[in-house]
CSV table of C-alpha atoms in Angstrom, one decimal:
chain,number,residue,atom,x,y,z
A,1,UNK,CA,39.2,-38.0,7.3
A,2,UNK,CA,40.7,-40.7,9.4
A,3,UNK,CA,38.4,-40.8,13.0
A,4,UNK,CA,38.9,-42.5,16.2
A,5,UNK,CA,36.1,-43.2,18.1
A,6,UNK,CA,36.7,-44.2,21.8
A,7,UNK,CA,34.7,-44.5,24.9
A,8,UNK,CA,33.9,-46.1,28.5
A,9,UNK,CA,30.2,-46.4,28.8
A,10,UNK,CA,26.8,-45.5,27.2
A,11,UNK,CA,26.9,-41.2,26.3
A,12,UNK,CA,27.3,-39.1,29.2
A,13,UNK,CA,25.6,-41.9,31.5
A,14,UNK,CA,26.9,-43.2,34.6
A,15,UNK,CA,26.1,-46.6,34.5
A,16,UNK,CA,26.6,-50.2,32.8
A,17,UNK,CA,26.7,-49.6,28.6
A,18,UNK,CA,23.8,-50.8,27.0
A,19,UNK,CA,24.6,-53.6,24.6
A,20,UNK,CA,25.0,-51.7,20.8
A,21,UNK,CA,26.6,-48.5,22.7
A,22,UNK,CA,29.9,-48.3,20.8
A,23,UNK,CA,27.8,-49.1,17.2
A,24,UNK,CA,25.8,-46.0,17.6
A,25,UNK,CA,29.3,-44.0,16.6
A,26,UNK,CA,30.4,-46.7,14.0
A,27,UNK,CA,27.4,-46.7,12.6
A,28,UNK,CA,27.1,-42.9,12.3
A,29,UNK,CA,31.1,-42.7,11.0
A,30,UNK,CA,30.2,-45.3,7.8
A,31,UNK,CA,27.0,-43.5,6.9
A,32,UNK,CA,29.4,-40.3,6.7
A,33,UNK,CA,31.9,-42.3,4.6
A,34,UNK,CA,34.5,-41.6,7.1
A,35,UNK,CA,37.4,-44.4,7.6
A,36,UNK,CA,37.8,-45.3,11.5
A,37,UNK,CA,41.2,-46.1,13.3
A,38,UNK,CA,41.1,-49.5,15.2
A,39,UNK,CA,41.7,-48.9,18.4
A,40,UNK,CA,44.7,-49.7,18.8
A,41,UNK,CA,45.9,-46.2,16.8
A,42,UNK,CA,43.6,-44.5,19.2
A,43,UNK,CA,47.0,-42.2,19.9
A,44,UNK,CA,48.3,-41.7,16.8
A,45,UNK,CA,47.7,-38.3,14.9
A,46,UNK,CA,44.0,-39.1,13.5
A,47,UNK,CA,42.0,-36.0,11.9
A,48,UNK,CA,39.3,-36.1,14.5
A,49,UNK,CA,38.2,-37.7,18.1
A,50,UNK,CA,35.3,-38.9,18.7
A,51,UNK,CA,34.4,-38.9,22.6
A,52,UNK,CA,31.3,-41.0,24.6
A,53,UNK,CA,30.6,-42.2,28.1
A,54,UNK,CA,34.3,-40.7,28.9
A,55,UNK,CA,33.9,-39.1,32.4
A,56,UNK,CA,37.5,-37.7,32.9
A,57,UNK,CA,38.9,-34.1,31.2
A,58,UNK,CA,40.9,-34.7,28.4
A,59,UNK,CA,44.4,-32.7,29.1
A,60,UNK,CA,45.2,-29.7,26.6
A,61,UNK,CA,48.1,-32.3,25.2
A,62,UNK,CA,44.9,-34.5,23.8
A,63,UNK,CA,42.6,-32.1,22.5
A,64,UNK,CA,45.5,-30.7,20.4
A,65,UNK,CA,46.4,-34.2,18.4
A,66,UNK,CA,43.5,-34.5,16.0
A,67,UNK,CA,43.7,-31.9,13.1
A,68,UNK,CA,39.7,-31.1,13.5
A,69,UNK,CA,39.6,-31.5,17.3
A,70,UNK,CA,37.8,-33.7,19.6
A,71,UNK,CA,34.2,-34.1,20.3
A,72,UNK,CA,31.7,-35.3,22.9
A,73,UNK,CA,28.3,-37.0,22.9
A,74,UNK,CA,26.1,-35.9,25.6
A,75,UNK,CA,23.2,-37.1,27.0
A,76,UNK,CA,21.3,-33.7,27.3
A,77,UNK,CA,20.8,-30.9,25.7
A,78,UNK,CA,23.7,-28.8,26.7
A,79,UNK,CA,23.8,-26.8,28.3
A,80,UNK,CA,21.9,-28.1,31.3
A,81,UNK,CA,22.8,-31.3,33.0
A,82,UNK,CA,27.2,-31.2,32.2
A,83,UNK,CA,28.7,-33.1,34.2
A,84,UNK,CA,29.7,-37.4,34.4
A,85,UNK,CA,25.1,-38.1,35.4
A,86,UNK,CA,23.2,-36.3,33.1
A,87,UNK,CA,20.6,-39.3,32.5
A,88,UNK,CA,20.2,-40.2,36.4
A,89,UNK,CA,19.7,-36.1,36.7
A,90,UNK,CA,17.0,-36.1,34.5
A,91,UNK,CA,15.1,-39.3,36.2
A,92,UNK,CA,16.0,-38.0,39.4
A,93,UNK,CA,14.3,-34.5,38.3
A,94,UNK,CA,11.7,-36.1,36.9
A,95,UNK,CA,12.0,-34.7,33.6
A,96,UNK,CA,9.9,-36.5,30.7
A,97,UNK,CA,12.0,-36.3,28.2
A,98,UNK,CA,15.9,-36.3,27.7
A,99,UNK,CA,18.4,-34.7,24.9
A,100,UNK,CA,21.3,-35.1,23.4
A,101,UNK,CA,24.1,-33.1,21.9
A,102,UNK,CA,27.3,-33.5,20.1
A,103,UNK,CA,29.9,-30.6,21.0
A,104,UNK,CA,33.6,-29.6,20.6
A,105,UNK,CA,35.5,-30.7,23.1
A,106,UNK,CA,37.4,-27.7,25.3
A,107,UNK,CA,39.7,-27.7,28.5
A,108,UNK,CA,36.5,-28.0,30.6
A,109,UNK,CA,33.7,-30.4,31.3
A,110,UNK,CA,30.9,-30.1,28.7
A,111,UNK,CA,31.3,-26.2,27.5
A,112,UNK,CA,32.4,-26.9,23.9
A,113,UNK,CA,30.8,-25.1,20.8
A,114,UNK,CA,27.4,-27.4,20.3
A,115,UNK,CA,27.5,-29.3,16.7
A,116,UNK,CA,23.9,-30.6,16.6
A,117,UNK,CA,21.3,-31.4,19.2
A,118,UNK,CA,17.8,-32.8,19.8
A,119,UNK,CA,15.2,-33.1,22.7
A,120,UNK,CA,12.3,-35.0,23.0
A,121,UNK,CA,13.6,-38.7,24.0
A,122,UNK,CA,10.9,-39.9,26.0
A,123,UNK,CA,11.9,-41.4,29.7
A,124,UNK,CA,9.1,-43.7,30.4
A,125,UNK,CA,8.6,-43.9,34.3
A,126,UNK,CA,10.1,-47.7,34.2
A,127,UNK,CA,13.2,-46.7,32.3
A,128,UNK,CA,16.1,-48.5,32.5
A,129,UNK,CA,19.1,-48.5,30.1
A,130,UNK,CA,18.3,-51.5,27.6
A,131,UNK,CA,14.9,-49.3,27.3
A,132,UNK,CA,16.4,-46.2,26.8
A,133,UNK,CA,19.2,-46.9,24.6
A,134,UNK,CA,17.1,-48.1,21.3
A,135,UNK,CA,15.4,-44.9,22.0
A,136,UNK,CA,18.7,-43.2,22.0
A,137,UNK,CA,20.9,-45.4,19.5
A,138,UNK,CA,19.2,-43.8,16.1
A,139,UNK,CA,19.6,-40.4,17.5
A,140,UNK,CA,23.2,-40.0,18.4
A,141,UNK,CA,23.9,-42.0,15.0
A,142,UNK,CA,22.2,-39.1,13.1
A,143,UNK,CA,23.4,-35.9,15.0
A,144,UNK,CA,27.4,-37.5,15.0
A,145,UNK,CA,27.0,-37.7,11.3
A,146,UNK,CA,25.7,-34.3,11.3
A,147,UNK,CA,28.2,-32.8,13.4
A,148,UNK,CA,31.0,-34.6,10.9
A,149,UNK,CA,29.3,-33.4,7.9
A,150,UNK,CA,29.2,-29.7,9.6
A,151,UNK,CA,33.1,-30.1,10.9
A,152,UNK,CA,34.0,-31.3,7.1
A,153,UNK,CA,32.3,-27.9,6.2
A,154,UNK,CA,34.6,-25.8,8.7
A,155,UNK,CA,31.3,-25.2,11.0
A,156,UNK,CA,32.6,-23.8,14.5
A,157,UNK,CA,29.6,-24.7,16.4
A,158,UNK,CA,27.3,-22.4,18.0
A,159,UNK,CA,28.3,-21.1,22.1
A,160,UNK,CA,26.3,-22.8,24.8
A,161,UNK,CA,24.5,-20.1,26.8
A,162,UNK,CA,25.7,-19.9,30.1
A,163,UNK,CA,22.9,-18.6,31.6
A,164,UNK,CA,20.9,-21.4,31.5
A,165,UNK,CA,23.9,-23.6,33.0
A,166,UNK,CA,23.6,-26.8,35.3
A,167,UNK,CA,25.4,-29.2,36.7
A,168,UNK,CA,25.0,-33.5,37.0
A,169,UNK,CA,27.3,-34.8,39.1
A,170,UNK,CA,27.3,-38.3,40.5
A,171,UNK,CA,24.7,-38.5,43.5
A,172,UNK,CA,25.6,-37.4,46.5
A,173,UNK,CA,26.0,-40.3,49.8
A,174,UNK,CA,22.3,-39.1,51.5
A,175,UNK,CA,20.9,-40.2,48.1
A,176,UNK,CA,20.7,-43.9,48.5
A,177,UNK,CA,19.0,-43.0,51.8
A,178,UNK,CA,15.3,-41.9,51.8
A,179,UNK,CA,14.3,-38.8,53.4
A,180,UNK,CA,10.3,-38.9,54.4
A,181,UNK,CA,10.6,-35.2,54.6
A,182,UNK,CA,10.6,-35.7,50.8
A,183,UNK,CA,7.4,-35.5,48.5
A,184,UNK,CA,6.1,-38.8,46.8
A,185,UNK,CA,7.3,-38.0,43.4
A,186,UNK,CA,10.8,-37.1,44.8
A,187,UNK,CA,11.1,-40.4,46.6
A,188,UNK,CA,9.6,-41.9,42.9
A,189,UNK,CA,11.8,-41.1,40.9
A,190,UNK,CA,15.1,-41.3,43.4
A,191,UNK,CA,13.8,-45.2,43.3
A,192,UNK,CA,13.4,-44.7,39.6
A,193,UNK,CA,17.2,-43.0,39.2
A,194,UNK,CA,18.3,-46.6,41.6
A,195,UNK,CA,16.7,-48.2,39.4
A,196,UNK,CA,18.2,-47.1,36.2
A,197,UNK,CA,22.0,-48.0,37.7
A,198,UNK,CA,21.7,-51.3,38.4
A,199,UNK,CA,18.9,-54.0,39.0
A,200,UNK,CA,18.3,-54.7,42.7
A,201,UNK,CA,19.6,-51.2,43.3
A,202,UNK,CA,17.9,-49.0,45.5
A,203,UNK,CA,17.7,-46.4,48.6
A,204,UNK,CA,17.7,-47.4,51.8
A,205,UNK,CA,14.2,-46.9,54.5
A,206,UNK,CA,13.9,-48.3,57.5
A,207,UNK,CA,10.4,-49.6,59.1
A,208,UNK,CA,9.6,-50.4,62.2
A,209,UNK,CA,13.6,-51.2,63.0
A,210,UNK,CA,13.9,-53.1,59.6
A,211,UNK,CA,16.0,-52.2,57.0
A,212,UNK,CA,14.8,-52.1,53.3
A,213,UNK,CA,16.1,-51.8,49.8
A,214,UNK,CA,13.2,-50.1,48.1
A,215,UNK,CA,13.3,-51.1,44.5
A,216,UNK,CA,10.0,-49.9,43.3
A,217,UNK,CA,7.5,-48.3,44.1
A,218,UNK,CA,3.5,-46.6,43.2
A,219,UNK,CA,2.2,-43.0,43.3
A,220,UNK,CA,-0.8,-44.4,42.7
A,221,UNK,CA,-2.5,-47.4,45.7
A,222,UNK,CA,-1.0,-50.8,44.9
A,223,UNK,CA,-0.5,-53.7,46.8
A,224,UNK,CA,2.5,-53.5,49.1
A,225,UNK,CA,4.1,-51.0,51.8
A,226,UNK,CA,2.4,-47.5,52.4
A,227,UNK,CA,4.7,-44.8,52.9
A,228,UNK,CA,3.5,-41.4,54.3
A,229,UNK,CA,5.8,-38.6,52.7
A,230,UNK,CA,5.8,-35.0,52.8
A,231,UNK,CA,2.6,-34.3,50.7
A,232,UNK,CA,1.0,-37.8,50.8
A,233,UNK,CA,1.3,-41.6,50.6
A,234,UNK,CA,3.7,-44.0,48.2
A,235,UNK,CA,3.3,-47.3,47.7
A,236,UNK,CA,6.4,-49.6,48.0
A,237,UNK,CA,5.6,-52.4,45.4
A,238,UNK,CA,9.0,-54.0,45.8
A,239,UNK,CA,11.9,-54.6,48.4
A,240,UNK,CA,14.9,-56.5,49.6
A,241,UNK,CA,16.6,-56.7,53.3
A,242,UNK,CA,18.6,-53.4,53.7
């Protein structure tokens, strides 16, 4: 079953790609057995597509190539969190713990037949993607050679319930502003979710006329800037000029 694998950026993250990224699905394709196109025959008639860190719709013209179809890797477990930010939605919700799911693509974002799935990926309050993605890597290389094993087998995939539905799109332009209205945590972890994209990311505050980068901060007293929020203090541990 010749498979092309192709992909932008770490699955269903929006953000720089974790070094390793693209082995995850190579990895998973030779435990399976199953040859992989080079990438230069991405558009040639393969027997399956393998999508990851793609955050535009595939047209109807696409999905139709590959005998088997065309699936996705997604970084939660579907289907909450569809959409191009699933990861910063979860730091930015505070979740503890993150999913992943492997689904068949369809003519809309993230609302495919799900393949396999897991929860349970721990999101430690420092995360950032080199610590996530080990955490991650093993994972996605086991459910995508599940999900090929189960395609092989004629599996359809199960239907996502639509009830329990939610969106992640890419944050909003108030985001990289922070709001003292906000509670500690939610000021936390929109730091935390700065963090995650980029290092020396972070929202804007200003204090006393001065304009800050906040780039971490403490729930807990530290050494550095108090901030008084909506239910109590935060700590800014770290900062640049705004």
């Amino acid at each position: 079953m010749p498979t092309t694998a192709g992909g932008s950026g770490p699955p269903g993250c929006a953000g720089r790609s974790p070094k390793g990224s693209r082995t995850a699905t190579s990895t998973a394709l030779r435990r399976t057995g199953v040859p992989r196109r080079p990438r230069s025959n991405r558009t040639t008639s393969g027997s399956l597509l393998v999508v990851y860190g793609f955050n535009w719709k595939l047209p109807p013209s696409v999905l139709a190539v590959p005998r088997l179809g065309v699936i996705n890797v997604h970084c939660s477990l579907l289907p909450a969190y569809r959409g191009p930010a699933p990861v910063l939605w979860a730091i930015r919700n505070g979740d503890p713990h993150l999913g992943v799911t492997v689904h068949r693509m369809d003519e809309d974002f993230d609302t495919g037949p799900v393949l396999a799935q897991q929860d349970g990926i721990p999101i430690p309050d420092d995360v950032t993607p080199d610590i996530l993605w080990p955490r991650l890597r093993p994972v996605i290389q086991r459910l995508l050679a599940e999900s090929i094993d189960r395609i092989s087998a004629g599996v359809p995939g199960f239907p996502q319930d639509e009830a329990r539905a939610g969106r992640a799109g890419l944050m909003e332009a108030e985001f990289s502003v922070v709001d003292r209205t906000r509670t500690a945590r939610e000021i936390h972890n929109q730091v935390r979710t700065f963090r995650f994209m980029g290092s020396g990311l972070g929202p804007t505050l200003d204090i006393d006329g001065r304009a800050l980068r906040v780039l971490r901060t403490a729930l807990t007293p530290a050494d550095g800037i108090r901030l008084d929020c909506a239910d109590g203090p935060l700590w800014i541990t770290e900062s640049a000029p705004g």
